[in-house]
mmCIF file of C-alpha atoms in Angstrom:
data_model
loop_
_atom_site.group_PDB
_atom_site.id
_atom_site.type_symbol
_atom_site.label_atom_id
_atom_site.label_comp_id
_atom_site.label_asym_id
_atom_site.label_seq_id
_atom_site.Cartn_x
_atom_site.Cartn_y
_atom_site.Cartn_z
ATOM 1 C CA MET A 581 -23.482 -83.149 -23.888
ATOM 2 C CA PHE A 582 -25.418 -81.227 -21.298
ATOM 3 C CA ARG A 583 -29.192 -81.226 -21.111
ATOM 4 C CA LEU A 584 -31.008 -77.973 -21.845
ATOM 5 C CA TRP A 585 -34.476 -77.010 -20.668
ATOM 6 C CA THR A 586 -36.441 -74.325 -22.498
ATOM 7 C CA PRO A 587 -40.032 -73.676 -21.397
ATOM 8 C CA GLY A 588 -42.268 -75.460 -23.917
ATOM 9 C CA LEU A 589 -39.296 -76.994 -25.712
ATOM 10 C CA ILE A 590 -36.941 -79.716 -24.474
ATOM 11 C CA LEU A 591 -33.603 -80.241 -26.195
ATOM 12 C CA ALA A 592 -31.073 -82.978 -25.473
ATOM 13 C CA SER A 593 -28.081 -81.044 -25.740
ATOM 14 C CA ALA A 594 -22.825 -83.553 -1.354
ATOM 15 C CA LEU A 595 -21.154 -88.002 5.647
ATOM 16 C CA GLY A 596 -20.951 -86.017 8.686
ATOM 17 C CA LEU A 597 -22.775 -84.234 11.488
ATOM 18 C CA LEU A 598 -22.786 -80.522 12.081
ATOM 19 C CA ALA A 599 -20.393 -80.040 14.964
ATOM 20 C CA PRO A 600 -22.164 -78.234 17.817
ATOM 21 C CA MET A 601 -20.628 -74.986 19.046
ATOM 22 C CA GLY A 602 -20.561 -73.845 22.627
ATOM 23 C CA PRO A 603 -22.071 -70.514 23.672
ATOM 24 C CA ALA A 604 -20.146 -67.470 22.459
ATOM 25 C CA GLU A 605 -17.879 -69.665 20.338
ATOM 26 C CA ALA A 606 -17.459 -68.378 16.795
ATOM 27 C CA GLU A 607 -17.138 -70.921 13.997
ATOM 28 C CA ASN A 608 -15.252 -69.090 11.255
ATOM 29 C CA THR A 609 -12.474 -70.661 9.226
ATOM 30 C CA GLY A 610 -11.639 -67.475 7.316
ATOM 31 C CA ARG A 611 -13.068 -65.861 4.204
ATOM 32 C CA PRO A 612 -13.613 -68.393 1.385
ATOM 33 C CA ILE A 613 -12.249 -67.608 -2.064
ATOM 34 C CA GLY A 614 -15.644 -68.134 -3.675
ATOM 35 C CA VAL A 615 -19.032 -69.803 -3.853
ATOM 36 C CA VAL A 616 -19.830 -72.535 -6.382
ATOM 37 C CA GLU A 617 -23.493 -73.355 -6.956
ATOM 38 C CA LEU A 618 -24.147 -76.442 -9.064
ATOM 39 C CA PHE A 619 -27.555 -77.128 -10.595
ATOM 40 C CA THR A 620 -27.744 -80.860 -11.174
ATOM 41 C CA SER A 621 -30.154 -83.775 -11.482
ATOM 42 C CA GLN A 622 -30.093 -87.500 -10.846
ATOM 43 C CA GLY A 623 -32.140 -87.865 -14.035
ATOM 44 C CA CYS A 624 -29.545 -86.240 -16.317
ATOM 45 C CA ASN A 625 -26.810 -88.466 -17.760
ATOM 46 C CA SER A 626 -24.554 -85.438 -18.281
ATOM 47 C CA CYS A 627 -24.504 -84.622 -14.578
ATOM 48 C CA PRO A 628 -22.360 -87.371 -12.948
ATOM 49 C CA PRO A 629 -19.062 -85.894 -14.256
ATOM 50 C CA ALA A 630 -20.084 -82.496 -12.845
ATOM 51 C CA ASP A 631 -21.100 -84.134 -9.557
ATOM 52 C CA ALA A 632 -17.608 -85.669 -9.319
ATOM 53 C CA ILE A 633 -15.928 -82.302 -9.910
ATOM 54 C CA PHE A 634 -18.255 -80.734 -7.362
ATOM 55 C CA ASP A 635 -17.239 -83.433 -4.854
ATOM 56 C CA GLU A 636 -13.645 -82.192 -5.170
ATOM 57 C CA LEU A 637 -14.707 -78.587 -4.618
ATOM 58 C CA ALA A 638 -16.861 -79.499 -1.614
ATOM 59 C CA SER A 639 -13.787 -81.068 -0.012
ATOM 60 C CA ARG A 640 -11.853 -77.787 -0.186
ATOM 61 C CA LYS A 641 -11.803 -75.678 2.964
ATOM 62 C CA ASP A 642 -11.575 -72.414 1.019
ATOM 63 C CA VAL A 643 -14.679 -72.950 -1.147
ATOM 64 C CA ILE A 644 -18.375 -72.920 -0.289
ATOM 65 C CA ALA A 645 -19.977 -75.488 -2.592
ATOM 66 C CA LEU A 646 -23.766 -75.895 -2.799
ATOM 67 C CA ALA A 647 -25.583 -78.407 -5.023
ATOM 68 C CA TYR A 648 -29.131 -77.557 -6.083
ATOM 69 C CA HIS A 649 -30.947 -80.656 -7.340
ATOM 70 C CA ILE A 650 -33.700 -79.595 -9.751
ATOM 71 C CA ASP A 651 -37.010 -81.323 -10.481
ATOM 72 C CA TYR A 652 -37.791 -80.503 -14.128
ATOM 73 C CA TRP A 653 -36.150 -83.711 -15.422
ATOM 74 C CA ASP A 654 -38.162 -85.973 -13.113
ATOM 75 C CA TYR A 655 -40.438 -87.006 -15.987
ATOM 76 C CA LEU A 656 -37.529 -88.770 -17.749
ATOM 77 C CA GLY A 657 -38.012 -91.898 -15.673
ATOM 78 C CA TRP A 658 -36.457 -91.107 -12.298
ATOM 79 C CA ARG A 659 -37.633 -88.711 -9.614
ATOM 80 C CA ASP A 660 -34.596 -86.991 -8.092
ATOM 81 C CA ALA A 661 -34.648 -87.866 -4.394
ATOM 82 C CA LEU A 662 -32.836 -84.638 -3.462
ATOM 83 C CA ALA A 663 -34.704 -82.227 -5.743
ATOM 84 C CA ARG A 664 -36.669 -79.289 -4.357
ATOM 85 C CA PRO A 665 -38.993 -76.977 -6.322
ATOM 86 C CA ALA A 666 -37.237 -74.001 -4.711
ATOM 87 C CA ASN A 667 -33.950 -75.137 -6.289
ATOM 88 C CA SER A 668 -35.446 -75.061 -9.788
ATOM 89 C CA GLU A 669 -36.963 -71.659 -9.036
ATOM 90 C CA ARG A 670 -33.565 -70.304 -7.951
ATOM 91 C CA GLN A 671 -32.029 -71.487 -11.207
ATOM 92 C CA ARG A 672 -34.783 -69.835 -13.238
ATOM 93 C CA LYS A 673 -34.203 -66.574 -11.373
ATOM 94 C CA TYR A 674 -30.499 -66.824 -12.186
ATOM 95 C CA ALA A 675 -31.436 -67.331 -15.850
ATOM 96 C CA GLY A 676 -33.332 -64.049 -15.731
ATOM 97 C CA ALA A 677 -30.497 -62.257 -13.974
ATOM 98 C CA LEU A 678 -27.847 -63.607 -16.371
ATOM 99 C CA GLN A 679 -30.105 -62.969 -19.401
ATOM 100 C CA LYS A 680 -30.299 -66.634 -20.387
ATOM 101 C CA SER A 681 -33.222 -67.859 -22.472
ATOM 102 C CA SER A 682 -33.272 -71.264 -20.775
ATOM 103 C CA VAL A 683 -31.888 -73.341 -17.928
ATOM 104 C CA TYR A 684 -29.766 -76.467 -18.219
ATOM 105 C CA THR A 685 -27.918 -79.115 -16.281
ATOM 106 C CA PRO A 686 -25.214 -79.352 -15.185
ATOM 107 C CA GLN A 687 -24.830 -75.618 -14.662
ATOM 108 C CA ALA A 688 -22.244 -74.096 -12.335
ATOM 109 C CA ILE A 689 -22.562 -70.498 -11.167
ATOM 110 C CA ILE A 690 -19.584 -68.822 -9.514
ATOM 111 C CA ASN A 691 -20.189 -66.034 -6.971
ATOM 112 C CA GLY A 692 -23.587 -65.390 -8.554
ATOM 113 C CA ARG A 693 -21.746 -63.750 -11.470
ATOM 114 C CA ARG A 694 -20.568 -66.282 -14.059
ATOM 115 C CA ASP A 695 -22.185 -69.465 -15.351
ATOM 116 C CA MET A 696 -20.716 -72.405 -17.222
ATOM 117 C CA ASN A 697 -21.033 -76.121 -17.859
ATOM 118 C CA GLY A 698 -20.430 -77.713 -14.459
ATOM 119 C CA ALA A 699 -18.618 -80.639 -16.093
ATOM 120 C CA ASN A 700 -15.880 -78.331 -17.430
ATOM 121 C CA ARG A 701 -13.456 -78.679 -14.539
ATOM 122 C CA ALA A 702 -10.790 -76.367 -15.974
ATOM 123 C CA LYS A 703 -13.237 -73.527 -16.535
ATOM 124 C CA VAL A 704 -14.946 -73.898 -13.171
ATOM 125 C CA VAL A 705 -11.663 -73.890 -11.244
ATOM 126 C CA SER A 706 -10.012 -71.144 -13.312
ATOM 127 C CA THR A 707 -13.059 -68.879 -12.975
ATOM 128 C CA LEU A 708 -13.241 -69.486 -9.237
ATOM 129 C CA GLU A 709 -9.583 -68.611 -8.793
ATOM 130 C CA ALA A 710 -9.671 -65.669 -11.226
ATOM 131 C CA LEU A 711 -12.464 -63.957 -9.283
ATOM 132 C CA ALA A 712 -10.813 -64.493 -5.896
ATOM 133 C CA GLY A 713 -9.285 -61.356 -4.446
ATOM 134 C CA THR A 714 -10.859 -59.072 -7.052
ATOM 135 C CA ALA A 715 -13.860 -56.766 -6.918
ATOM 136 C CA ALA A 716 -15.846 -59.732 -8.269
ATOM 137 C CA GLY A 717 -14.800 -61.881 -5.317
ATOM 138 C CA LEU A 718 -16.190 -62.105 -1.796
ATOM 139 C CA GLN A 719 -15.505 -58.630 -0.435
ATOM 140 C CA VAL A 720 -17.678 -58.478 2.682
ATOM 141 C CA GLU A 721 -16.763 -60.205 5.936
ATOM 142 C CA LEU A 722 -19.278 -62.487 7.629
ATOM 143 C CA SER A 723 -18.877 -64.138 11.017
ATOM 144 C CA LEU A 724 -21.037 -66.347 13.222
ATOM 145 C CA GLU A 725 -21.500 -66.534 16.970
ATOM 146 C CA ASP A 726 -23.485 -69.273 18.696
ATOM 147 C CA ARG A 727 -25.233 -68.093 21.872
ATOM 148 C CA GLY A 728 -26.990 -71.349 22.578
ATOM 149 C CA ASP A 729 -30.598 -70.610 21.720
ATOM 150 C CA SER A 730 -29.709 -68.120 19.014
ATOM 151 C CA ILE A 731 -27.059 -67.464 16.394
ATOM 152 C CA ILE A 732 -25.659 -64.018 15.683
ATOM 153 C CA VAL A 733 -24.543 -63.278 12.131
ATOM 154 C CA SER A 734 -22.271 -60.254 11.836
ATOM 155 C CA VAL A 735 -22.014 -58.681 8.391
ATOM 156 C CA GLY A 736 -19.286 -56.147 7.747
ATOM 157 C CA SER A 737 -19.528 -52.981 5.717
ATOM 158 C CA LEU A 738 -18.710 -52.660 2.046
ATOM 159 C CA PRO A 739 -14.948 -52.079 1.653
ATOM 160 C CA GLU A 740 -13.715 -48.657 0.624
ATOM 161 C CA GLY A 741 -13.294 -48.241 -3.098
ATOM 162 C CA LEU A 742 -16.382 -50.260 -3.981
ATOM 163 C CA ASP A 743 -19.540 -48.486 -5.080
ATOM 164 C CA GLY A 744 -21.935 -48.887 -2.203
ATOM 165 C CA GLN A 745 -24.538 -46.365 -3.323
ATOM 166 C CA ASP A 746 -28.071 -47.752 -3.499
ATOM 167 C CA ILE A 747 -26.783 -51.242 -2.777
ATOM 168 C CA SER A 748 -29.423 -53.799 -1.891
ATOM 169 C CA ALA A 749 -28.579 -57.302 -0.742
ATOM 170 C CA HIS A 750 -30.259 -60.206 1.008
ATOM 171 C CA LEU A 751 -28.796 -62.433 3.671
ATOM 172 C CA VAL A 752 -29.724 -65.897 2.389
ATOM 173 C CA PHE A 753 -29.684 -68.978 4.602
ATOM 174 C CA VAL A 754 -29.019 -72.330 2.899
ATOM 175 C CA ASP A 755 -29.479 -75.665 4.662
ATOM 176 C CA TYR A 756 -27.787 -78.644 3.007
ATOM 177 C CA ILE A 757 -27.290 -82.381 3.392
ATOM 178 C CA PRO A 758 -23.511 -82.952 3.643
ATOM 179 C CA GLN A 759 -23.353 -86.391 2.006
ATOM 180 C CA SER A 760 -25.774 -88.795 0.363
ATOM 181 C CA ASN A 761 -25.447 -92.042 -1.554
ATOM 182 C CA VAL A 762 -28.339 -92.559 -3.953
ATOM 183 C CA GLU A 763 -29.091 -95.766 -5.851
ATOM 184 C CA ILE A 764 -30.757 -94.681 -9.088
ATOM 185 C CA ARG A 765 -33.231 -97.280 -10.332
ATOM 186 C CA GLY A 766 -34.653 -95.559 -13.402
ATOM 187 C CA GLY A 767 -34.046 -92.968 -16.074
ATOM 188 C CA GLU A 768 -30.809 -92.084 -17.832
ATOM 189 C CA ASN A 769 -28.567 -93.033 -14.890
ATOM 190 C CA ARG A 770 -30.343 -96.283 -14.081
ATOM 191 C CA GLY A 771 -28.192 -98.823 -12.257
ATOM 192 C CA ARG A 772 -25.740 -96.279 -10.859
ATOM 193 C CA THR A 773 -25.140 -95.390 -7.224
ATOM 194 C CA ILE A 774 -23.884 -91.814 -7.021
ATOM 195 C CA HIS A 775 -22.296 -90.017 -4.103
ATOM 196 C CA TYR A 776 -23.641 -86.496 -3.640
ATOM 197 C CA ARG A 777 -22.254 -83.644 -1.566
ATOM 198 C CA ASN A 778 -23.924 -80.592 -0.017
ATOM 199 C CA ALA A 779 -27.370 -81.105 -1.550
ATOM 200 C CA VAL A 780 -29.447 -78.026 -0.763
ATOM 201 C CA ASN A 781 -32.482 -78.839 1.341
ATOM 202 C CA ARG A 782 -33.828 -75.361 2.127
ATOM 203 C CA ILE A 783 -33.290 -71.741 1.070
ATOM 204 C CA GLN A 784 -34.553 -68.815 3.099
ATOM 205 C CA THR A 785 -33.960 -65.061 3.053
ATOM 206 C CA ILE A 786 -33.459 -63.957 6.640
ATOM 207 C CA GLY A 787 -32.495 -60.304 6.353
ATOM 208 C CA MET A 788 -31.642 -57.300 4.212
ATOM 209 C CA TRP A 789 -28.362 -55.371 4.025
ATOM 210 C CA ASP A 790 -27.640 -51.839 2.804
ATOM 211 C CA GLY A 791 -23.847 -51.798 2.738
ATOM 212 C CA THR A 792 -23.294 -50.923 6.398
ATOM 213 C CA ALA A 793 -22.177 -53.223 9.200
ATOM 214 C CA LYS A 794 -25.100 -55.087 10.755
ATOM 215 C CA LYS A 795 -25.887 -57.962 13.100
ATOM 216 C CA PHE A 796 -28.709 -60.451 12.628
ATOM 217 C CA GLU A 797 -30.003 -62.722 15.384
ATOM 218 C CA MET A 798 -31.886 -65.915 14.535
ATOM 219 C CA PRO A 799 -33.309 -68.796 16.577
ATOM 220 C CA ARG A 800 -30.818 -71.651 16.417
ATOM 221 C CA SER A 801 -33.576 -74.266 16.256
ATOM 222 C CA GLU A 802 -35.067 -72.655 13.161
ATOM 223 C CA LEU A 803 -31.808 -72.662 11.224
ATOM 224 C CA ILE A 804 -29.799 -75.714 12.149
ATOM 225 C CA GLN A 805 -31.129 -79.205 11.558
ATOM 226 C CA GLU A 806 -29.223 -82.043 13.165
ATOM 227 C CA GLY A 807 -26.928 -83.754 10.683
ATOM 228 C CA ASN A 808 -27.077 -80.920 8.140
ATOM 229 C CA GLY A 809 -24.668 -78.165 7.272
ATOM 230 C CA CYS A 810 -25.619 -74.572 6.573
ATOM 231 C CA ALA A 811 -24.269 -71.582 4.715
ATOM 232 C CA LEU A 812 -25.099 -67.882 4.687
ATOM 233 C CA LEU A 813 -24.805 -65.922 1.456
ATOM 234 C CA LEU A 814 -24.823 -62.141 1.266
ATOM 235 C CA GLN A 815 -26.274 -61.697 -2.219
ATOM 236 C CA SER A 816 -27.166 -58.546 -4.101
ATOM 237 C CA VAL A 817 -30.632 -58.334 -5.665
ATOM 238 C CA ASP A 818 -32.021 -56.106 -8.391
ATOM 239 C CA ASP A 819 -35.229 -54.083 -8.286
ATOM 240 C CA SER A 820 -37.252 -57.089 -9.430
ATOM 241 C CA GLY A 821 -35.725 -59.385 -6.815
ATOM 242 C CA LEU A 822 -33.473 -61.361 -9.153
ATOM 243 C CA PRO A 823 -30.249 -62.680 -7.561
ATOM 244 C CA GLY A 824 -26.968 -61.017 -8.389
ATOM 245 C CA ALA A 825 -23.390 -61.039 -7.152
ATOM 246 C CA ILE A 826 -22.576 -62.867 -3.955
ATOM 247 C CA LEU A 827 -20.670 -60.325 -1.856
ATOM 248 C CA GLY A 828 -19.805 -62.507 1.128
ATOM 249 C CA ALA A 829 -20.387 -66.003 2.436
ATOM 250 C CA ILE A 830 -19.737 -68.270 5.387
ATOM 251 C CA ALA A 831 -20.575 -71.880 6.262
ATOM 252 C CA LEU A 832 -20.654 -74.057 9.340
ATOM 253 C CA ASP A 833 -18.194 -76.861 8.725
ATOM 254 C CA PRO A 834 -20.171 -80.123 8.813
#
């Protein structure tokens, strides 16, 4: 049973270093088939099975997997060591975009488009593969170039045949901790040591995109923290700033 959070009402219901790149050396392993975002918590006893499935996905070279540890279950007896308020805020924005009345854990969101119980391996994998190569997949090319002090992100144009009129998207930078082992000493998972993959540490919008090819230059020191991995998501936004479909994505292989 997953755990559901409704404002005012509570119902029970990711070890490696980021490899440095030399100047002018692009680090691009090809377009991934999709992006899986898992909203999880060390204080939720329904989350470990989803964390294990996520571990499998994070090991795949063709998937960008990002785990957002949330903080709204911290009162249950264990403060999630990897939780960030910004992660909970991102999930709440997704709830608004997907017209959900509440948020829950473990929740998996595929390509910013579909959500499901993150512990349902069959549905997560089948949805990921069903969206790949379709108009609901990652249609826009992204590439990275390291110039030493700065990193250049090249974003392609929207492919022909897709409606690019009035498109608005953000280039979102995500910094994550590749691997963590956490000994949980309280709450619903007390006594367990759980291995986590790709725990999101920081989210930052670094640019805007209008459907045409663009390049973005960013200080390397501001984006890359030693020992962490990072991903860039090209994500559509609505007029109120709520996140929508992820149109393209790329990650530095930690």
